[in-house]
């Protein structure tokens, strides 16, 4: 079973800046610990700051992987192109946000991606990725 965690712009800075919003842990360190608890599956991770690269990755894996967990960062609130890519693929996609986007600025309240995802997990910190993973594992 193959599951991809796909992170968008600036999420490579986790743990380095803004710990009051995003916590102290880097994503690489979180991913290593997550992966160690799921040795029976192939858990993949890809991060890009580029919208096109995120779309290319969705196209690449979106017809053969079993699930995708996406945090598109600020593209969540702007990208019809990523929303279209999610709609075009057959792999189920769960949207995750580390912070509670509904408790933040108004421009973060809307997600173009959410209607094309099977569900969204917001505001539960990095643990949201694991909750999404648990959901996808039971789906397949
Ligand atoms: O809460 C989330 O997961 C977000 O997707 C994070 C995005 C933000 O634009 C979304 O509205 C909500 C921003 C990621 C930036 O991450 C940083 C981490 C450390 C330092 C600076 C930015």
JSON list of C-alpha atoms and ligand atoms in Angstrom, two decimals:
[
{"chain": "A", "resi": 1, "resn": "UNK", "atom": "CA", "xyz": [0.00, 0.00, 0.00]},
{"chain": "A", "resi": 2, "resn": "UNK", "atom": "CA", "xyz": [1.31, 3.42, -0.99]},
{"chain": "A", "resi": 3, "resn": "UNK", "atom": "CA", "xyz": [0.27, 6.65, 0.71]},
{"chain": "A", "resi": 4, "resn": "UNK", "atom": "CA", "xyz": [1.72, 10.08, -0.11]},
{"chain": "A", "resi": 5, "resn": "UNK", "atom": "CA", "xyz": [1.95, 13.09, 2.17]},
{"chain": "A", "resi": 6, "resn": "UNK", "atom": "CA", "xyz": [2.11, 16.15, -0.09]},
{"chain": "A", "resi": 7, "resn": "UNK", "atom": "CA", "xyz": [3.10, 19.45, 1.49]},
{"chain": "A", "resi": 8, "resn": "UNK", "atom": "CA", "xyz": [2.99, 22.83, -0.20]},
{"chain": "A", "resi": 9, "resn": "UNK", "atom": "CA", "xyz": [4.79, 26.14, 0.12]},
{"chain": "A", "resi": 10, "resn": "UNK", "atom": "CA", "xyz": [6.75, 27.13, 3.21]},
{"chain": "A", "resi": 11, "resn": "UNK", "atom": "CA", "xyz": [5.97, 23.94, 5.09]},
{"chain": "A", "resi": 12, "resn": "UNK", "atom": "CA", "xyz": [9.69, 23.13, 4.78]},
{"chain": "A", "resi": 13, "resn": "UNK", "atom": "CA", "xyz": [10.13, 25.90, 7.40]},
{"chain": "A", "resi": 14, "resn": "UNK", "atom": "CA", "xyz": [8.15, 24.08, 10.10]},
{"chain": "A", "resi": 15, "resn": "UNK", "atom": "CA", "xyz": [9.95, 24.13, 13.42]},
{"chain": "A", "resi": 16, "resn": "UNK", "atom": "CA", "xyz": [12.14, 27.04, 12.37]},
{"chain": "A", "resi": 17, "resn": "UNK", "atom": "CA", "xyz": [9.69, 29.99, 12.48]},
{"chain": "A", "resi": 18, "resn": "UNK", "atom": "CA", "xyz": [6.28, 30.84, 13.98]},
{"chain": "A", "resi": 19, "resn": "UNK", "atom": "CA", "xyz": [6.23, 28.05, 16.64]},
{"chain": "A", "resi": 20, "resn": "UNK", "atom": "CA", "xyz": [3.18, 29.61, 18.31]},
{"chain": "A", "resi": 21, "resn": "UNK", "atom": "CA", "xyz": [1.11, 28.71, 15.22]},
{"chain": "A", "resi": 22, "resn": "UNK", "atom": "CA", "xyz": [2.87, 25.66, 13.80]},
{"chain": "A", "resi": 23, "resn": "UNK", "atom": "CA", "xyz": [4.78, 24.15, 16.76]},
{"chain": "A", "resi": 24, "resn": "UNK", "atom": "CA", "xyz": [8.46, 23.39, 17.28]},
{"chain": "A", "resi": 25, "resn": "UNK", "atom": "CA", "xyz": [8.88, 20.18, 15.30]},
{"chain": "A", "resi": 26, "resn": "UNK", "atom": "CA", "xyz": [10.28, 20.03, 11.78]},
{"chain": "A", "resi": 27, "resn": "UNK", "atom": "CA", "xyz": [8.23, 18.03, 9.28]},
{"chain": "A", "resi": 28, "resn": "UNK", "atom": "CA", "xyz": [11.19, 15.77, 8.51]},
{"chain": "A", "resi": 29, "resn": "UNK", "atom": "CA", "xyz": [11.42, 14.75, 12.17]},
{"chain": "A", "resi": 30, "resn": "UNK", "atom": "CA", "xyz": [7.62, 14.28, 12.43]},
{"chain": "A", "resi": 31, "resn": "UNK", "atom": "CA", "xyz": [7.64, 12.21, 9.23]},
{"chain": "A", "resi": 32, "resn": "UNK", "atom": "CA", "xyz": [10.45, 9.95, 10.50]},
{"chain": "A", "resi": 33, "resn": "UNK", "atom": "CA", "xyz": [8.53, 9.19, 13.71]},
{"chain": "A", "resi": 34, "resn": "UNK", "atom": "CA", "xyz": [5.25, 8.68, 11.83]},
{"chain": "A", "resi": 35, "resn": "UNK", "atom": "CA", "xyz": [6.92, 6.34, 9.35]},
{"chain": "A", "resi": 36, "resn": "UNK", "atom": "CA", "xyz": [8.43, 4.23, 12.11]},
{"chain": "A", "resi": 37, "resn": "UNK", "atom": "CA", "xyz": [4.91, 3.40, 13.35]},
{"chain": "A", "resi": 38, "resn": "UNK", "atom": "CA", "xyz": [3.68, 2.27, 9.93]},
{"chain": "A", "resi": 39, "resn": "UNK", "atom": "CA", "xyz": [6.35, -0.12, 8.69]},
{"chain": "A", "resi": 40, "resn": "UNK", "atom": "CA", "xyz": [3.76, -2.28, 6.91]},
{"chain": "A", "resi": 41, "resn": "UNK", "atom": "CA", "xyz": [2.96, 0.43, 4.33]},
{"chain": "A", "resi": 42, "resn": "UNK", "atom": "CA", "xyz": [4.95, 2.57, 1.92]},
{"chain": "A", "resi": 43, "resn": "UNK", "atom": "CA", "xyz": [4.59, 6.07, 3.31]},
{"chain": "A", "resi": 44, "resn": "UNK", "atom": "CA", "xyz": [6.01, 8.68, 0.92]},
{"chain": "A", "resi": 45, "resn": "UNK", "atom": "CA", "xyz": [6.65, 12.39, 1.48]},
{"chain": "A", "resi": 46, "resn": "UNK", "atom": "CA", "xyz": [7.03, 15.19, -1.06]},
{"chain": "A", "resi": 47, "resn": "UNK", "atom": "CA", "xyz": [7.20, 18.94, -0.46]},
{"chain": "A", "resi": 48, "resn": "UNK", "atom": "CA", "xyz": [7.38, 21.73, -2.99]},
{"chain": "A", "resi": 49, "resn": "UNK", "atom": "CA", "xyz": [7.03, 25.48, -2.98]},
{"chain": "A", "resi": 50, "resn": "UNK", "atom": "CA", "xyz": [5.86, 25.37, -6.57]},
{"chain": "A", "resi": 51, "resn": "UNK", "atom": "CA", "xyz": [2.20, 24.98, -7.60]},
{"chain": "A", "resi": 52, "resn": "UNK", "atom": "CA", "xyz": [3.11, 23.17, -10.85]},
{"chain": "A", "resi": 53, "resn": "UNK", "atom": "CA", "xyz": [5.31, 20.65, -9.05]},
{"chain": "A", "resi": 54, "resn": "UNK", "atom": "CA", "xyz": [2.47, 19.83, -6.64]},
{"chain": "A", "resi": 55, "resn": "UNK", "atom": "CA", "xyz": [0.11, 19.29, -9.60]},
{"chain": "A", "resi": 56, "resn": "UNK", "atom": "CA", "xyz": [2.71, 17.13, -11.39]},
{"chain": "A", "resi": 57, "resn": "UNK", "atom": "CA", "xyz": [3.03, 14.96, -8.26]},
{"chain": "A", "resi": 58, "resn": "UNK", "atom": "CA", "xyz": [-0.77, 14.57, -8.00]},
{"chain": "A", "resi": 59, "resn": "UNK", "atom": "CA", "xyz": [-0.83, 13.42, -11.65]},
{"chain": "A", "resi": 60, "resn": "UNK", "atom": "CA", "xyz": [2.12, 11.08, -11.09]},
{"chain": "A", "resi": 61, "resn": "UNK", "atom": "CA", "xyz": [0.70, 9.15, -8.14]},
{"chain": "A", "resi": 62, "resn": "UNK", "atom": "CA", "xyz": [-3.02, 9.92, -8.34]},
{"chain": "A", "resi": 63, "resn": "UNK", "atom": "CA", "xyz": [-3.97, 6.84, -10.36]},
{"chain": "A", "resi": 64, "resn": "UNK", "atom": "CA", "xyz": [-1.87, 4.21, -8.59]},
{"chain": "A", "resi": 65, "resn": "UNK", "atom": "CA", "xyz": [-1.39, 5.18, -4.92]},
{"chain": "A", "resi": 66, "resn": "UNK", "atom": "CA", "xyz": [-3.99, 4.24, -2.32]},
{"chain": "A", "resi": 67, "resn": "UNK", "atom": "CA", "xyz": [-4.29, 7.65, -0.67]},
{"chain": "A", "resi": 68, "resn": "UNK", "atom": "CA", "xyz": [-2.92, 11.18, -0.62]},
{"chain": "A", "resi": 69, "resn": "UNK", "atom": "CA", "xyz": [-2.76, 13.52, 2.37]},
{"chain": "A", "resi": 70, "resn": "UNK", "atom": "CA", "xyz": [-2.37, 17.09, 1.16]},
{"chain": "A", "resi": 71, "resn": "UNK", "atom": "CA", "xyz": [-1.51, 20.29, 2.97]},
{"chain": "A", "resi": 72, "resn": "UNK", "atom": "CA", "xyz": [-1.26, 22.74, 0.09]},
{"chain": "A", "resi": 73, "resn": "UNK", "atom": "CA", "xyz": [-0.34, 25.62, 2.41]},
{"chain": "A", "resi": 74, "resn": "UNK", "atom": "CA", "xyz": [-1.50, 28.99, 1.10]},
{"chain": "A", "resi": 75, "resn": "UNK", "atom": "CA", "xyz": [-2.37, 27.45, -2.30]},
{"chain": "A", "resi": 76, "resn": "UNK", "atom": "CA", "xyz": [-5.37, 26.00, -0.45]},
{"chain": "A", "resi": 77, "resn": "UNK", "atom": "CA", "xyz": [-6.95, 29.45, -0.56]},
{"chain": "A", "resi": 78, "resn": "UNK", "atom": "CA", "xyz": [-5.97, 30.40, -4.12]},
{"chain": "A", "resi": 79, "resn": "UNK", "atom": "CA", "xyz": [-5.44, 27.41, -6.39]},
{"chain": "A", "resi": 80, "resn": "UNK", "atom": "CA", "xyz": [-8.22, 26.31, -8.70]},
{"chain": "A", "resi": 81, "resn": "UNK", "atom": "CA", "xyz": [-5.50, 24.41, -10.59]},
{"chain": "A", "resi": 82, "resn": "UNK", "atom": "CA", "xyz": [-4.70, 22.17, -7.60]},
{"chain": "A", "resi": 83, "resn": "UNK", "atom": "CA", "xyz": [-8.44, 21.73, -6.94]},
{"chain": "A", "resi": 84, "resn": "UNK", "atom": "CA", "xyz": [-8.87, 20.62, -10.58]},
{"chain": "A", "resi": 85, "resn": "UNK", "atom": "CA", "xyz": [-5.96, 18.17, -10.29]},
{"chain": "A", "resi": 86, "resn": "UNK", "atom": "CA", "xyz": [-7.53, 16.58, -7.19]},
{"chain": "A", "resi": 87, "resn": "UNK", "atom": "CA", "xyz": [-10.85, 16.28, -9.03]},
{"chain": "A", "resi": 88, "resn": "UNK", "atom": "CA", "xyz": [-9.10, 14.68, -12.02]},
{"chain": "A", "resi": 89, "resn": "UNK", "atom": "CA", "xyz": [-7.36, 11.83, -10.17]},
{"chain": "A", "resi": 90, "resn": "UNK", "atom": "CA", "xyz": [-8.85, 8.64, -8.78]},
{"chain": "A", "resi": 91, "resn": "UNK", "atom": "CA", "xyz": [-6.85, 8.30, -5.54]},
{"chain": "A", "resi": 92, "resn": "UNK", "atom": "CA", "xyz": [-8.75, 9.61, -2.49]},
{"chain": "A", "resi": 93, "resn": "UNK", "atom": "CA", "xyz": [-7.29, 12.82, -1.04]},
{"chain": "A", "resi": 94, "resn": "UNK", "atom": "CA", "xyz": [-7.59, 14.05, 2.55]},
{"chain": "A", "resi": 95, "resn": "UNK", "atom": "CA", "xyz": [-6.83, 17.72, 3.24]},
{"chain": "A", "resi": 96, "resn": "UNK", "atom": "CA", "xyz": [-4.91, 18.58, 6.41]},
{"chain": "A", "resi": 97, "resn": "UNK", "atom": "CA", "xyz": [-4.10, 21.92, 8.00]},
{"chain": "A", "resi": 98, "resn": "UNK", "atom": "CA", "xyz": [-1.91, 22.18, 11.06]},
{"chain": "A", "resi": 99, "resn": "UNK", "atom": "CA", "xyz": [-3.51, 25.38, 12.28]},
{"chain": "A", "resi": 100, "resn": "UNK", "atom": "CA", "xyz": [-7.24, 26.05, 12.63]},
{"chain": "A", "resi": 101, "resn": "UNK", "atom": "CA", "xyz": [-7.71, 28.02, 9.41]},
{"chain": "A", "resi": 102, "resn": "UNK", "atom": "CA", "xyz": [-11.23, 29.02, 10.54]},
{"chain": "A", "resi": 103, "resn": "UNK", "atom": "CA", "xyz": [-9.87, 30.80, 13.60]},
{"chain": "A", "resi": 104, "resn": "UNK", "atom": "CA", "xyz": [-7.39, 32.82, 11.55]},
{"chain": "A", "resi": 105, "resn": "UNK", "atom": "CA", "xyz": [-7.66, 35.60, 8.94]},
{"chain": "A", "resi": 106, "resn": "UNK", "atom": "CA", "xyz": [-10.80, 35.53, 6.79]},
{"chain": "A", "resi": 107, "resn": "UNK", "atom": "CA", "xyz": [-8.81, 34.79, 3.61]},
{"chain": "A", "resi": 108, "resn": "UNK", "atom": "CA", "xyz": [-7.77, 31.44, 5.15]},
{"chain": "A", "resi": 109, "resn": "UNK", "atom": "CA", "xyz": [-11.35, 30.33, 5.85]},
{"chain": "A", "resi": 110, "resn": "UNK", "atom": "CA", "xyz": [-12.04, 29.19, 2.30]},
{"chain": "A", "resi": 111, "resn": "UNK", "atom": "CA", "xyz": [-10.45, 26.11, 0.73]},
{"chain": "A", "resi": 112, "resn": "UNK", "atom": "CA", "xyz": [-10.74, 25.58, -3.02]},
{"chain": "A", "resi": 113, "resn": "UNK", "atom": "CA", "xyz": [-9.54, 22.02, -2.44]},
{"chain": "A", "resi": 114, "resn": "UNK", "atom": "CA", "xyz": [-12.03, 20.90, 0.24]},
{"chain": "A", "resi": 115, "resn": "UNK", "atom": "CA", "xyz": [-14.97, 20.09, -2.08]},
{"chain": "A", "resi": 116, "resn": "UNK", "atom": "CA", "xyz": [-12.75, 17.72, -4.09]},
{"chain": "A", "resi": 117, "resn": "UNK", "atom": "CA", "xyz": [-11.29, 15.94, -1.05]},
{"chain": "A", "resi": 118, "resn": "UNK", "atom": "CA", "xyz": [-12.92, 13.10, 0.87]},
{"chain": "A", "resi": 119, "resn": "UNK", "atom": "CA", "xyz": [-12.53, 15.17, 4.04]},
{"chain": "A", "resi": 120, "resn": "UNK", "atom": "CA", "xyz": [-10.54, 17.81, 5.86]},
{"chain": "A", "resi": 121, "resn": "UNK", "atom": "CA", "xyz": [-8.75, 17.83, 9.21]},
{"chain": "A", "resi": 122, "resn": "UNK", "atom": "CA", "xyz": [-7.85, 21.28, 10.53]},
{"chain": "A", "resi": 123, "resn": "UNK", "atom": "CA", "xyz": [-6.38, 22.73, 13.69]},
{"chain": "A", "resi": 124, "resn": "UNK", "atom": "CA", "xyz": [-5.14, 19.52, 15.31]},
{"chain": "A", "resi": 125, "resn": "UNK", "atom": "CA", "xyz": [-1.45, 20.20, 14.74]},
{"chain": "A", "resi": 126, "resn": "UNK", "atom": "CA", "xyz": [0.85, 17.67, 13.11]},
{"chain": "A", "resi": 127, "resn": "UNK", "atom": "CA", "xyz": [-1.29, 14.87, 14.55]},
{"chain": "A", "resi": 128, "resn": "UNK", "atom": "CA", "xyz": [-3.81, 15.69, 11.82]},
{"chain": "A", "resi": 129, "resn": "UNK", "atom": "CA", "xyz": [-1.56, 13.87, 9.33]},
{"chain": "A", "resi": 130, "resn": "UNK", "atom": "CA", "xyz": [-1.74, 10.68, 11.40]},
{"chain": "A", "resi": 131, "resn": "UNK", "atom": "CA", "xyz": [-5.52, 10.96, 11.76]},
{"chain": "A", "resi": 132, "resn": "UNK", "atom": "CA", "xyz": [-5.79, 11.32, 7.98]},
{"chain": "A", "resi": 133, "resn": "UNK", "atom": "CA", "xyz": [-3.52, 8.30, 7.52]},
{"chain": "A", "resi": 134, "resn": "UNK", "atom": "CA", "xyz": [-5.65, 6.18, 9.87]},
{"chain": "A", "resi": 135, "resn": "UNK", "atom": "CA", "xyz": [-8.73, 7.14, 7.87]},
{"chain": "A", "resi": 136, "resn": "UNK", "atom": "CA", "xyz": [-7.11, 6.23, 4.53]},
{"chain": "A", "resi": 137, "resn": "UNK", "atom": "CA", "xyz": [-5.84, 2.89, 5.86]},
{"chain": "A", "resi": 138, "resn": "UNK", "atom": "CA", "xyz": [-9.35, 1.84, 6.82]},
{"chain": "A", "resi": 139, "resn": "UNK", "atom": "CA", "xyz": [-10.76, 3.10, 3.52]},
{"chain": "A", "resi": 140, "resn": "UNK", "atom": "CA", "xyz": [-8.69, 0.72, 1.41]},
{"chain": "B", "resi": 1, "resn": "LIG", "atom": "O1", "xyz": [-2.25, 25.45, 8.93]},
{"chain": "B", "resi": 1, "resn": "LIG", "atom": "C1", "xyz": [-1.76, 25.01, 7.89]},
{"chain": "B", "resi": 1, "resn": "LIG", "atom": "O2", "xyz": [-1.33, 23.86, 7.79]},
{"chain": "B", "resi": 1, "resn": "LIG", "atom": "C2", "xyz": [-1.61, 25.93, 6.67]},
{"chain": "B", "resi": 1, "resn": "LIG", "atom": "O3", "xyz": [-1.83, 25.14, 5.51]},
{"chain": "B", "resi": 1, "resn": "LIG", "atom": "C3", "xyz": [-0.19, 26.46, 6.70]},
{"chain": "B", "resi": 1, "resn": "LIG", "atom": "C4", "xyz": [0.06, 27.48, 5.60]},
{"chain": "B", "resi": 1, "resn": "LIG", "atom": "C5", "xyz": [-1.00, 28.56, 5.60]},
{"chain": "B", "resi": 1, "resn": "LIG", "atom": "O4", "xyz": [-0.80, 29.45, 4.50]},
{"chain": "B", "resi": 1, "resn": "LIG", "atom": "C6", "xyz": [-2.39, 27.99, 5.53]},
{"chain": "B", "resi": 1, "resn": "LIG", "atom": "O5", "xyz": [-3.32, 29.06, 5.59]},
{"chain": "B", "resi": 1, "resn": "LIG", "atom": "C7", "xyz": [-2.64, 27.05, 6.68]},
{"chain": "B", "resi": 1, "resn": "LIG", "atom": "C8", "xyz": [1.42, 28.17, 5.78]},
{"chain": "B", "resi": 1, "resn": "LIG", "atom": "C9", "xyz": [2.54, 27.25, 5.96]},
{"chain": "B", "resi": 1, "resn": "LIG", "atom": "C10", "xyz": [3.71, 28.08, 6.36]},
{"chain": "B", "resi": 1, "resn": "LIG", "atom": "O6", "xyz": [4.42, 27.36, 7.32]},
{"chain": "B", "resi": 1, "resn": "LIG", "atom": "C11", "xyz": [5.35, 28.01, 8.00]},
{"chain": "B", "resi": 1, "resn": "LIG", "atom": "C12", "xyz": [6.00, 27.29, 8.96]},
{"chain": "B", "resi": 1, "resn": "LIG", "atom": "C13", "xyz": [6.97, 27.88, 9.72]},
{"chain": "B", "resi": 1, "resn": "LIG", "atom": "C14", "xyz": [7.31, 29.23, 9.49]},
{"chain": "B", "resi": 1, "resn": "LIG", "atom": "C15", "xyz": [6.66, 29.94, 8.52]},
{"chain": "B", "resi": 1, "resn": "LIG", "atom": "C16", "xyz": [5.68, 29.33, 7.77]}
]
